PDB file of C-alpha atoms in Angstrom:
ATOM      1  CA  MET A   1    -108.038 -29.593  95.040  1.00 73.00           C
ATOM      2  CA  ALA A   2    -107.367 -27.130  97.852  1.00 89.00           C
ATOM      3  CA  LEU A   3    -108.241 -28.209 101.388  1.00 94.00           C
ATOM      4  CA  LEU A   4    -109.740 -24.762 102.092  1.00 96.00           C
ATOM      5  CA  ASP A   5    -111.012 -22.873  99.059  1.00 96.00           C
ATOM      6  CA  ILE A   6    -112.394 -19.364  99.548  1.00 96.00           C
ATOM      7  CA  HIS A   7    -113.785 -18.018  96.274  1.00 96.00           C
ATOM      8  CA  ARG A   8    -114.476 -14.303  95.830  1.00 95.00           C
ATOM      9  CA  CYS A   9    -116.050 -13.776  99.262  1.00 95.00           C
ATOM     10  CA  THR A  10    -117.587 -10.443 100.151  1.00 96.00           C
ATOM     11  CA  ILE A  11    -119.399  -9.415 103.315  1.00 95.00           C
ATOM     12  CA  ARG A  12    -121.315  -6.201 103.847  1.00 94.00           C
ATOM     13  CA  PHE A  13    -122.749  -4.679 106.984  1.00 92.00           C
ATOM     14  CA  GLY A  14    -125.280  -2.154 105.746  1.00 88.00           C
ATOM     15  CA  GLY A  15    -123.327   0.240 103.566  1.00 87.00           C
ATOM     16  CA  LEU A  16    -119.935  -0.959 104.824  1.00 90.00           C
ATOM     17  CA  THR A  17    -118.031  -3.584 102.835  1.00 92.00           C
ATOM     18  CA  ALA A  18    -115.786  -5.239 105.419  1.00 94.00           C
ATOM     19  CA  VAL A  19    -114.218  -7.822 103.093  1.00 94.00           C
ATOM     20  CA  LYS A  20    -114.357  -7.541  99.313  1.00 94.00           C
ATOM     21  CA  ASP A  21    -113.874 -10.248  96.698  1.00 95.00           C
ATOM     22  CA  PHE A  22    -111.437 -12.296  98.830  1.00 95.00           C
ATOM     23  CA  SER A  23    -110.046 -15.549  97.439  1.00 96.00           C
ATOM     24  CA  LEU A  24    -107.664 -18.053  98.997  1.00 95.00           C
ATOM     25  CA  ARG A  25    -106.657 -21.623  98.213  1.00 95.00           C
ATOM     26  CA  LEU A  26    -105.029 -23.259 101.230  1.00 95.00           C
ATOM     27  CA  ALA A  27    -103.306 -26.566 100.501  1.00 95.00           C
ATOM     28  CA  GLN A  28    -102.866 -29.456 102.904  1.00 93.00           C
ATOM     29  CA  GLY A  29    -100.052 -28.678 105.349  1.00 94.00           C
ATOM     30  CA  GLU A  30     -99.634 -25.002 104.380  1.00 95.00           C
ATOM     31  CA  LEU A  31     -98.910 -22.336 107.000  1.00 96.00           C
ATOM     32  CA  VAL A  32    -100.189 -18.991 105.726  1.00 97.00           C
ATOM     33  CA  GLY A  33    -100.198 -15.581 107.411  1.00 96.00           C
ATOM     34  CA  LEU A  34    -102.850 -12.875 107.162  1.00 95.00           C
ATOM     35  CA  ILE A  35    -101.698  -9.361 108.072  1.00 92.00           C
ATOM     36  CA  GLY A  36    -102.894  -5.799 107.733  1.00 89.00           C
ATOM     37  CA  PRO A  37    -103.750  -2.693 109.768  1.00 87.00           C
ATOM     38  CA  ASN A  38    -106.480  -2.709 112.403  1.00 85.00           C
ATOM     39  CA  GLY A  39    -109.757  -2.415 110.555  1.00 85.00           C
ATOM     40  CA  ALA A  40    -108.483  -4.290 107.502  1.00 88.00           C
ATOM     41  CA  GLY A  41    -111.031  -7.124 107.821  1.00 90.00           C
ATOM     42  CA  LYS A  42    -108.828  -9.942 109.146  1.00 93.00           C
ATOM     43  CA  THR A  43    -110.994 -11.150 112.017  1.00 92.00           C
ATOM     44  CA  THR A  44    -114.114 -10.571 109.925  1.00 93.00           C
ATOM     45  CA  LEU A  45    -112.630 -13.011 107.425  1.00 94.00           C
ATOM     46  CA  PHE A  46    -112.031 -15.568 110.205  1.00 94.00           C
ATOM     47  CA  ASN A  47    -115.644 -15.081 111.262  1.00 94.00           C
ATOM     48  CA  LEU A  48    -116.736 -15.855 107.704  1.00 94.00           C
ATOM     49  CA  ILE A  49    -114.647 -19.024 107.520  1.00 95.00           C
ATOM     50  CA  SER A  50    -115.749 -20.297 110.934  1.00 94.00           C
ATOM     51  CA  GLY A  51    -119.460 -19.613 110.484  1.00 94.00           C
ATOM     52  CA  VAL A  52    -119.976 -16.584 112.725  1.00 93.00           C
ATOM     53  CA  TYR A  53    -121.066 -14.680 109.604  1.00 94.00           C
ATOM     54  CA  ALA A  54    -122.390 -15.849 106.239  1.00 94.00           C
ATOM     55  CA  PRO A  55    -120.837 -14.222 103.158  1.00 95.00           C
ATOM     56  CA  SER A  56    -122.920 -11.707 101.230  1.00 95.00           C
ATOM     57  CA  GLU A  57    -121.359 -13.112  98.068  1.00 96.00           C
ATOM     58  CA  GLY A  58    -118.957 -15.924  97.199  1.00 96.00           C
ATOM     59  CA  ASP A  59    -118.333 -19.432  98.483  1.00 96.00           C
ATOM     60  CA  ILE A  60    -116.195 -21.226 101.066  1.00 96.00           C
ATOM     61  CA  ARG A  61    -115.346 -24.910 100.632  1.00 95.00           C
ATOM     62  CA  ILE A  62    -113.602 -27.375 102.900  1.00 94.00           C
ATOM     63  CA  ASP A  63    -112.494 -30.566 101.157  1.00 92.00           C
ATOM     64  CA  GLY A  64    -114.713 -29.598  98.225  1.00 92.00           C
ATOM     65  CA  LYS A  65    -117.870 -29.175 100.364  1.00 94.00           C
ATOM     66  CA  SER A  66    -119.473 -25.746 100.550  1.00 95.00           C
ATOM     67  CA  VAL A  67    -119.760 -24.453 104.126  1.00 94.00           C
ATOM     68  CA  ALA A  68    -120.843 -20.881 103.356  1.00 93.00           C
ATOM     69  CA  GLY A  69    -123.761 -20.009 105.598  1.00 90.00           C
ATOM     70  CA  LEU A  70    -123.569 -23.145 107.748  1.00 94.00           C
ATOM     71  CA  SER A  71    -123.653 -22.823 111.536  1.00 94.00           C
ATOM     72  CA  ALA A  72    -120.362 -22.527 113.417  1.00 93.00           C
ATOM     73  CA  TRP A  73    -120.765 -25.927 115.102  1.00 90.00           C
ATOM     74  CA  ARG A  74    -121.399 -27.653 111.762  1.00 93.00           C
ATOM     75  CA  ILE A  75    -118.337 -26.014 110.192  1.00 95.00           C
ATOM     76  CA  ASN A  76    -116.288 -27.168 113.181  1.00 92.00           C
ATOM     77  CA  GLU A  77    -117.528 -30.735 112.651  1.00 90.00           C
ATOM     78  CA  LEU A  78    -116.392 -30.513 109.025  1.00 92.00           C
ATOM     79  CA  GLY A  79    -112.846 -29.656 110.045  1.00 93.00           C
ATOM     80  CA  ILE A  80    -112.299 -25.970 110.861  1.00 95.00           C
ATOM     81  CA  ALA A  81    -111.256 -24.881 114.371  1.00 94.00           C
ATOM     82  CA  ARG A  82    -110.139 -21.502 115.616  1.00 92.00           C
ATOM     83  CA  THR A  83    -108.766 -19.503 118.501  1.00 90.00           C
ATOM     84  CA  PHE A  84    -109.676 -15.900 119.273  1.00 86.00           C
ATOM     85  CA  GLN A  85    -107.795 -12.637 119.646  1.00 78.00           C
ATOM     86  CA  ASN A  86    -109.385 -12.279 123.089  1.00 78.00           C
ATOM     87  CA  ILE A  87    -109.020 -15.628 124.846  1.00 81.00           C
ATOM     88  CA  ARG A  88    -112.371 -17.402 125.217  1.00 82.00           C
ATOM     89  CA  LEU A  89    -111.818 -20.184 127.696  1.00 88.00           C
ATOM     90  CA  PHE A  90    -114.442 -21.460 130.119  1.00 85.00           C
ATOM     91  CA  ARG A  91    -112.864 -19.533 132.951  1.00 85.00           C
ATOM     92  CA  GLU A  92    -114.651 -21.120 135.900  1.00 89.00           C
ATOM     93  CA  ILE A  93    -113.944 -24.771 135.064  1.00 92.00           C
ATOM     94  CA  SER A  94    -110.730 -26.763 135.162  1.00 95.00           C
ATOM     95  CA  VAL A  95    -107.989 -26.916 132.560  1.00 95.00           C
ATOM     96  CA  LEU A  96    -108.876 -30.566 131.889  1.00 94.00           C
ATOM     97  CA  ASP A  97    -112.594 -29.859 131.500  1.00 93.00           C
ATOM     98  CA  ASN A  98    -111.859 -27.047 129.018  1.00 93.00           C
ATOM     99  CA  VAL A  99    -110.309 -29.657 126.737  1.00 93.00           C
ATOM    100  CA  ARG A 100    -112.771 -32.446 127.549  1.00 90.00           C
ATOM    101  CA  VAL A 101    -115.733 -30.347 126.451  1.00 88.00           C
ATOM    102  CA  ALA A 102    -114.239 -29.988 122.957  1.00 86.00           C
ATOM    103  CA  PHE A 103    -114.615 -33.733 122.355  1.00 83.00           C
ATOM    104  CA  HIS A 104    -118.424 -33.540 122.435  1.00 73.00           C
ATOM    105  CA  THR A 105    -118.801 -33.768 118.641  1.00 70.00           C
ATOM    106  CA  GLN A 106    -116.975 -37.097 118.664  1.00 66.00           C
ATOM    107  CA  LEU A 107    -119.153 -38.768 121.309  1.00 57.00           C
ATOM    108  CA  ARG A 108    -121.581 -41.489 120.238  1.00 57.00           C
ATOM    109  CA  THR A 109    -123.326 -42.690 123.416  1.00 61.00           C
ATOM    110  CA  SER A 110    -127.024 -41.940 123.732  1.00 52.00           C
ATOM    111  CA  PHE A 111    -128.773 -39.956 126.441  1.00 54.00           C
ATOM    112  CA  LEU A 112    -130.230 -43.197 127.825  1.00 52.00           C
ATOM    113  CA  GLN A 113    -126.756 -44.775 128.065  1.00 52.00           C
ATOM    114  CA  VAL A 114    -125.567 -41.733 129.990  1.00 52.00           C
ATOM    115  CA  VAL A 115    -128.518 -41.861 132.409  1.00 49.00           C
ATOM    116  CA  LEU A 116    -128.015 -45.602 132.994  1.00 51.00           C
ATOM    117  CA  ASP A 117    -124.241 -45.174 133.330  1.00 61.00           C
ATOM    118  CA  ALA A 118    -123.853 -47.915 130.734  1.00 57.00           C
ATOM    119  CA  PRO A 119    -120.445 -49.539 130.045  1.00 65.00           C
ATOM    120  CA  ALA A 120    -120.299 -47.831 126.625  1.00 62.00           C
ATOM    121  CA  TYR A 121    -120.639 -44.438 128.312  1.00 60.00           C
ATOM    122  CA  GLU A 122    -117.938 -45.296 130.859  1.00 68.00           C
ATOM    123  CA  ARG A 123    -115.571 -46.404 128.084  1.00 73.00           C
ATOM    124  CA  GLU A 124    -116.204 -43.227 126.146  1.00 76.00           C
ATOM    125  CA  GLU A 125    -115.613 -41.023 129.193  1.00 78.00           C
ATOM    126  CA  ALA A 126    -112.322 -42.810 129.875  1.00 82.00           C
ATOM    127  CA  TRP A 127    -111.288 -42.326 126.240  1.00 77.00           C
ATOM    128  CA  VAL A 128    -112.088 -38.597 126.400  1.00 87.00           C
ATOM    129  CA  GLU A 129    -110.054 -38.144 129.574  1.00 89.00           C
ATOM    130  CA  ASN A 130    -107.075 -40.031 128.127  1.00 88.00           C
ATOM    131  CA  GLU A 131    -107.169 -37.994 124.916  1.00 90.00           C
ATOM    132  CA  ALA A 132    -107.560 -34.705 126.778  1.00 92.00           C
ATOM    133  CA  MET A 133    -104.649 -35.532 129.064  1.00 94.00           C
ATOM    134  CA  ALA A 134    -102.499 -36.437 126.051  1.00 93.00           C
ATOM    135  CA  LEU A 135    -103.130 -32.954 124.630  1.00 92.00           C
ATOM    136  CA  LEU A 136    -102.372 -31.296 127.959  1.00 94.00           C
ATOM    137  CA  ARG A 137     -99.056 -33.172 128.125  1.00 93.00           C
ATOM    138  CA  ILE A 138     -98.152 -31.980 124.628  1.00 89.00           C
ATOM    139  CA  PHE A 139     -98.728 -28.378 125.721  1.00 89.00           C
ATOM    140  CA  GLY A 140     -97.048 -28.789 129.118  1.00 90.00           C
ATOM    141  CA  LEU A 141    -100.303 -28.234 130.997  1.00 94.00           C
ATOM    142  CA  ASP A 142    -100.911 -31.689 132.474  1.00 94.00           C
ATOM    143  CA  ALA A 143     -99.682 -30.714 135.951  1.00 93.00           C
ATOM    144  CA  MET A 144    -102.387 -28.006 135.990  1.00 92.00           C
ATOM    145  CA  ARG A 145    -105.261 -30.299 134.968  1.00 94.00           C
ATOM    146  CA  ASP A 146    -107.367 -29.440 138.044  1.00 94.00           C
ATOM    147  CA  GLU A 147    -106.530 -25.727 138.110  1.00 93.00           C
ATOM    148  CA  ARG A 148    -109.259 -23.293 137.130  1.00 94.00           C
ATOM    149  CA  SER A 149    -108.381 -21.969 133.676  1.00 92.00           C
ATOM    150  CA  SER A 150    -108.692 -18.328 134.767  1.00 92.00           C
ATOM    151  CA  ASN A 151    -105.812 -18.894 137.203  1.00 93.00           C
ATOM    152  CA  LEU A 152    -103.319 -19.772 134.455  1.00 92.00           C
ATOM    153  CA  PRO A 153    -100.712 -17.227 133.321  1.00 88.00           C
ATOM    154  CA  TYR A 154    -101.581 -15.518 130.045  1.00 85.00           C
ATOM    155  CA  GLY A 155     -99.218 -17.537 127.839  1.00 84.00           C
ATOM    156  CA  GLU A 156    -100.526 -20.811 129.250  1.00 88.00           C
ATOM    157  CA  GLN A 157    -104.113 -19.721 128.617  1.00 90.00           C
ATOM    158  CA  ARG A 158    -103.116 -19.216 124.980  1.00 88.00           C
ATOM    159  CA  ARG A 159    -101.675 -22.737 124.833  1.00 88.00           C
ATOM    160  CA  LEU A 160    -104.796 -24.163 126.462  1.00 92.00           C
ATOM    161  CA  GLU A 161    -106.995 -22.484 123.860  1.00 92.00           C
ATOM    162  CA  ILE A 162    -104.932 -24.061 121.064  1.00 91.00           C
ATOM    163  CA  ALA A 163    -105.114 -27.456 122.802  1.00 92.00           C
ATOM    164  CA  ARG A 164    -108.902 -27.146 123.041  1.00 92.00           C
ATOM    165  CA  ALA A 165    -109.146 -26.284 119.336  1.00 93.00           C
ATOM    166  CA  LEU A 166    -107.042 -29.335 118.452  1.00 93.00           C
ATOM    167  CA  ALA A 167    -109.362 -31.578 120.482  1.00 92.00           C
ATOM    168  CA  THR A 168    -111.989 -31.116 117.756  1.00 90.00           C
ATOM    169  CA  ARG A 169    -109.625 -32.890 115.305  1.00 91.00           C
ATOM    170  CA  PRO A 170    -109.555 -30.087 112.720  1.00 93.00           C
ATOM    171  CA  LYS A 171    -108.136 -30.140 109.218  1.00 95.00           C
ATOM    172  CA  VAL A 172    -107.660 -26.354 109.225  1.00 96.00           C
ATOM    173  CA  LEU A 173    -106.616 -24.351 112.295  1.00 96.00           C
ATOM    174  CA  LEU A 174    -107.295 -20.596 112.412  1.00 96.00           C
ATOM    175  CA  LEU A 175    -105.134 -18.708 114.910  1.00 95.00           C
ATOM    176  CA  ASP A 176    -106.209 -15.122 115.650  1.00 93.00           C
ATOM    177  CA  GLU A 177    -103.206 -13.191 117.027  1.00 91.00           C
ATOM    178  CA  PRO A 178    -101.780 -16.067 119.075  1.00 91.00           C
ATOM    179  CA  ALA A 179     -98.733 -14.011 120.128  1.00 89.00           C
ATOM    180  CA  ALA A 180    -100.791 -11.128 121.569  1.00 85.00           C
ATOM    181  CA  GLY A 181     -99.676 -10.304 125.100  1.00 81.00           C
ATOM    182  CA  MET A 182     -96.694 -12.654 125.051  1.00 84.00           C
ATOM    183  CA  ASN A 183     -93.166 -11.733 126.056  1.00 86.00           C
ATOM    184  CA  PRO A 184     -90.241 -12.307 123.637  1.00 89.00           C
ATOM    185  CA  GLN A 185     -89.351 -15.749 125.029  1.00 89.00           C
ATOM    186  CA  GLU A 186     -92.984 -16.896 124.883  1.00 86.00           C
ATOM    187  CA  LYS A 187     -93.155 -15.760 121.250  1.00 89.00           C
ATOM    188  CA  ILE A 188     -90.100 -17.843 120.341  1.00 91.00           C
ATOM    189  CA  GLU A 189     -91.690 -20.863 122.032  1.00 88.00           C
ATOM    190  CA  LEU A 190     -94.998 -20.168 120.281  1.00 89.00           C
ATOM    191  CA  MET A 191     -93.321 -20.147 116.864  1.00 92.00           C
ATOM    192  CA  SER A 192     -91.786 -23.547 117.512  1.00 92.00           C
ATOM    193  CA  LEU A 193     -95.100 -24.835 118.846  1.00 90.00           C
ATOM    194  CA  ILE A 194     -97.083 -23.716 115.773  1.00 92.00           C
ATOM    195  CA  ARG A 195     -94.585 -25.384 113.432  1.00 93.00           C
ATOM    196  CA  TRP A 196     -94.678 -28.562 115.515  1.00 92.00           C
ATOM    197  CA  VAL A 197     -98.484 -28.621 115.709  1.00 91.00           C
ATOM    198  CA  ARG A 198     -98.763 -28.194 111.929  1.00 93.00           C
ATOM    199  CA  GLU A 199     -96.476 -31.171 111.325  1.00 92.00           C
ATOM    200  CA  HIS A 200     -97.593 -33.440 114.213  1.00 90.00           C
ATOM    201  CA  PHE A 201    -101.330 -33.019 113.574  1.00 91.00           C
ATOM    202  CA  ASP A 202    -100.970 -32.782 109.761  1.00 91.00           C
ATOM    203  CA  LEU A 203    -102.837 -29.474 109.681  1.00 93.00           C
ATOM    204  CA  SER A 204    -103.182 -26.488 107.461  1.00 96.00           C
ATOM    205  CA  VAL A 205    -102.803 -23.272 109.473  1.00 96.00           C
ATOM    206  CA  LEU A 206    -104.025 -19.753 108.732  1.00 96.00           C
ATOM    207  CA  VAL A 207    -102.740 -17.209 111.239  1.00 96.00           C
ATOM    208  CA  ILE A 208    -103.561 -13.539 111.869  1.00 94.00           C
ATOM    209  CA  GLU A 209    -100.658 -11.799 113.556  1.00 91.00           C
ATOM    210  CA  HIS A 210     -99.458  -8.225 114.084  1.00 87.00           C
ATOM    211  CA  ASP A 211     -96.025  -9.295 115.295  1.00 89.00           C
ATOM    212  CA  MET A 212     -93.844  -9.185 112.195  1.00 87.00           C
ATOM    213  CA  GLY A 213     -91.103 -11.281 113.777  1.00 89.00           C
ATOM    214  CA  VAL A 214     -93.585 -14.102 114.316  1.00 92.00           C
ATOM    215  CA  VAL A 215     -95.426 -13.939 111.009  1.00 93.00           C
ATOM    216  CA  MET A 216     -92.272 -13.533 108.912  1.00 92.00           C
ATOM    217  CA  GLY A 217     -90.572 -16.290 110.885  1.00 93.00           C
ATOM    218  CA  ILE A 218     -93.154 -19.074 110.500  1.00 94.00           C
ATOM    219  CA  CYS A 219     -95.294 -18.421 107.414  1.00 95.00           C
ATOM    220  CA  GLU A 220     -94.447 -19.696 103.953  1.00 94.00           C
ATOM    221  CA  ARG A 221     -96.946 -17.350 102.322  1.00 95.00           C
ATOM    222  CA  ILE A 222     -98.468 -14.083 103.530  1.00 96.00           C
ATOM    223  CA  ILE A 223    -101.625 -12.267 102.423  1.00 95.00           C
ATOM    224  CA  VAL A 224    -102.028  -8.553 103.170  1.00 94.00           C
ATOM    225  CA  LEU A 225    -105.445  -6.966 103.629  1.00 92.00           C
ATOM    226  CA  ASP A 226    -106.203  -3.241 103.642  1.00 90.00           C
ATOM    227  CA  TYR A 227    -109.768  -1.936 104.009  1.00 89.00           C
ATOM    228  CA  GLY A 228    -111.098  -5.408 103.170  1.00 91.00           C
ATOM    229  CA  ASN A 229    -109.093  -5.731  99.949  1.00 92.00           C
ATOM    230  CA  VAL A 230    -106.091  -7.947  99.226  1.00 94.00           C
ATOM    231  CA  ILE A 231    -103.226  -5.621  98.311  1.00 93.00           C
ATOM    232  CA  ALA A 232    -100.416  -8.197  98.215  1.00 93.00           C
ATOM    233  CA  GLU A 233     -99.662 -11.892  98.467  1.00 95.00           C
ATOM    234  CA  GLY A 234     -96.333 -13.690  98.428  1.00 95.00           C
ATOM    235  CA  THR A 235     -93.432 -15.061 100.404  1.00 95.00           C
ATOM    236  CA  PRO A 236     -92.223 -13.207 103.513  1.00 93.00           C
ATOM    237  CA  ASP A 237     -89.304 -11.812 101.504  1.00 93.00           C
ATOM    238  CA  GLN A 238     -91.638 -10.494  98.794  1.00 93.00           C
ATOM    239  CA  ILE A 239     -94.062  -8.987 101.324  1.00 92.00           C
ATOM    240  CA  ARG A 240     -91.452  -7.131 103.368  1.00 87.00           C
ATOM    241  CA  ARG A 241     -90.267  -5.370 100.181  1.00 89.00           C
ATOM    242  CA  ASP A 242     -93.635  -4.719  98.526  1.00 89.00           C
ATOM    243  CA  PRO A 243     -94.151  -0.944  98.119  1.00 89.00           C
ATOM    244  CA  LYS A 244     -97.941  -1.196  98.592  1.00 86.00           C
ATOM    245  CA  VAL A 245     -97.502  -3.106 101.860  1.00 87.00           C
ATOM    246  CA  ILE A 246     -94.860  -0.683 103.123  1.00 85.00           C
ATOM    247  CA  ALA A 247     -97.121   2.270 102.356  1.00 82.00           C
ATOM    248  CA  ALA A 248    -100.305   0.771 103.846  1.00 73.00           C
ATOM    249  CA  TYR A 249     -98.965  -1.144 106.818  1.00 73.00           C
ATOM    250  CA  LEU A 250     -95.285  -1.618 107.564  1.00 64.00           C
ATOM    251  CA  GLY A 251     -94.193   2.003 107.304  1.00 63.00           C
ATOM    252  CA  GLU A 252     -90.694   0.888 106.352  1.00 57.00           C
ATOM    253  CA  GLU A 253     -89.131  -2.168 104.799  1.00 51.00           C
ATOM    254  CA  VAL A 254     -88.969  -5.024 107.294  1.00 48.00           C
ATOM    255  CA  PRO A 255     -85.420  -6.391 107.532  1.00 47.00           C
ATOM    256  CA  GLY A 256     -84.702 -10.092 107.171  1.00 47.00           C
ATOM    257  CA  LEU A 257     -84.859 -11.978 110.434  1.00 43.00           C
ATOM    258  CA  PRO A 258     -82.036 -14.314 111.432  1.00 40.00           C
ATOM    259  CA  PRO A 259     -83.294 -17.722 112.688  1.00 41.00           C
ATOM    260  CA  ASP A 260     -82.152 -17.096 116.258  1.00 40.00           C
ATOM    261  CA  ALA A 261     -83.742 -13.643 116.523  1.00 38.00           C
ATOM    262  CA  PRO A 262     -87.392 -13.909 115.496  1.00 37.00           C
ATOM    263  CA  ASP A 263     -88.462 -10.910 117.567  1.00 35.00           C
ATOM    264  CA  GLU A 264     -86.318  -8.322 115.857  1.00 32.00           C
ATOM    265  CA  CYS A 265     -89.381  -6.685 114.326  1.00 35.00           C
ATOM    266  CA  GLN A 266     -91.895  -7.348 117.038  1.00 35.00           C
ATOM    267  CA  ALA A 267     -93.025  -3.731 117.511  1.00 34.00           C
ATOM    268  CA  GLU A 268     -96.454  -3.107 116.021  1.00 36.00           C
ATOM    269  CA  PRO A 269     -96.305  -0.660 113.103  1.00 35.00           C
ATOM    270  CA  THR A 270     -97.813   2.684 113.963  1.00 31.00           C
ATOM    271  CA  SER A 271    -100.079   2.360 110.914  1.00 34.00           C
ATOM    272  CA  ALA A 272    -101.598  -0.786 112.502  1.00 37.00           C
ATOM    273  CA  LYS A 273    -103.344   1.447 114.999  1.00 38.00           C
ATOM    274  CA  ARG A 274    -105.605   2.834 112.302  1.00 43.00           C
ATOM    275  CA  THR A 275    -109.295   2.407 112.993  1.00 36.00           C
ATOM    276  CA  GLY A 276    -112.283   2.058 110.710  1.00 39.00           C
ATOM    277  CA  GLY A 277    -113.460  -0.692 108.381  1.00 42.00           C
ATOM    278  CA  GLY A 278    -113.889  -4.321 109.367  1.00 47.00           C
ATOM    279  CA  ARG A 279    -111.520  -6.113 111.687  1.00 51.00           C
TER     280      ARG A 279
END
């Protein structure tokens, strides 16, 4: 049984079909890429999986349990966490508190215990702080624990958002353009980090990414969307040579990437600037 099973999902907004008849079976530990031009429906699909939208048709299951139409917080409790193309940190609070707040679904003390400052509440607060600090150390952000998150450099804000998502203890991690705005060195570090996170936290990862060097360098399987339809699926080598993908998105065949040069194809294809349809 697939960990994440999306079966023939469609979503319509009035007369516009943003995603049509999409299916995906994501196994435990898989790292899968989702690519396509702007307007292809990629972020709309993430919004379906994470509960921002309910599908017009079809079903979404996590560990065999249907989550289609459930609220975003309930889907998160069941094991799906995500980051966003536009970083959505709590900008006015500290780095540490951004991660601490993500542990709220795992807390068990009652309101009365909090008001009375009971020992159980104190123990739980200490546990949350220790766990949050452990995540910050993993992402090299522990020295900035008291810094306001809006003061962090862009790449570190991206890492903080991933750390916060991991604090919810997900089974599936959705990364929406994690390399956006990063310089070449940051992208290389991000690729290593995503691989390490997948293995260390025993996660399945689904990633949207325009940077071909990143997506071809880390994903074992890639799905290509165009106008809400899947036009190709396969290994990076199969995708970079697929005529339909070249015509709709890449513009030219993407060369193979040597391990030490993952940013060779980092320029966004001109066709990716197309507008219209669902994101």
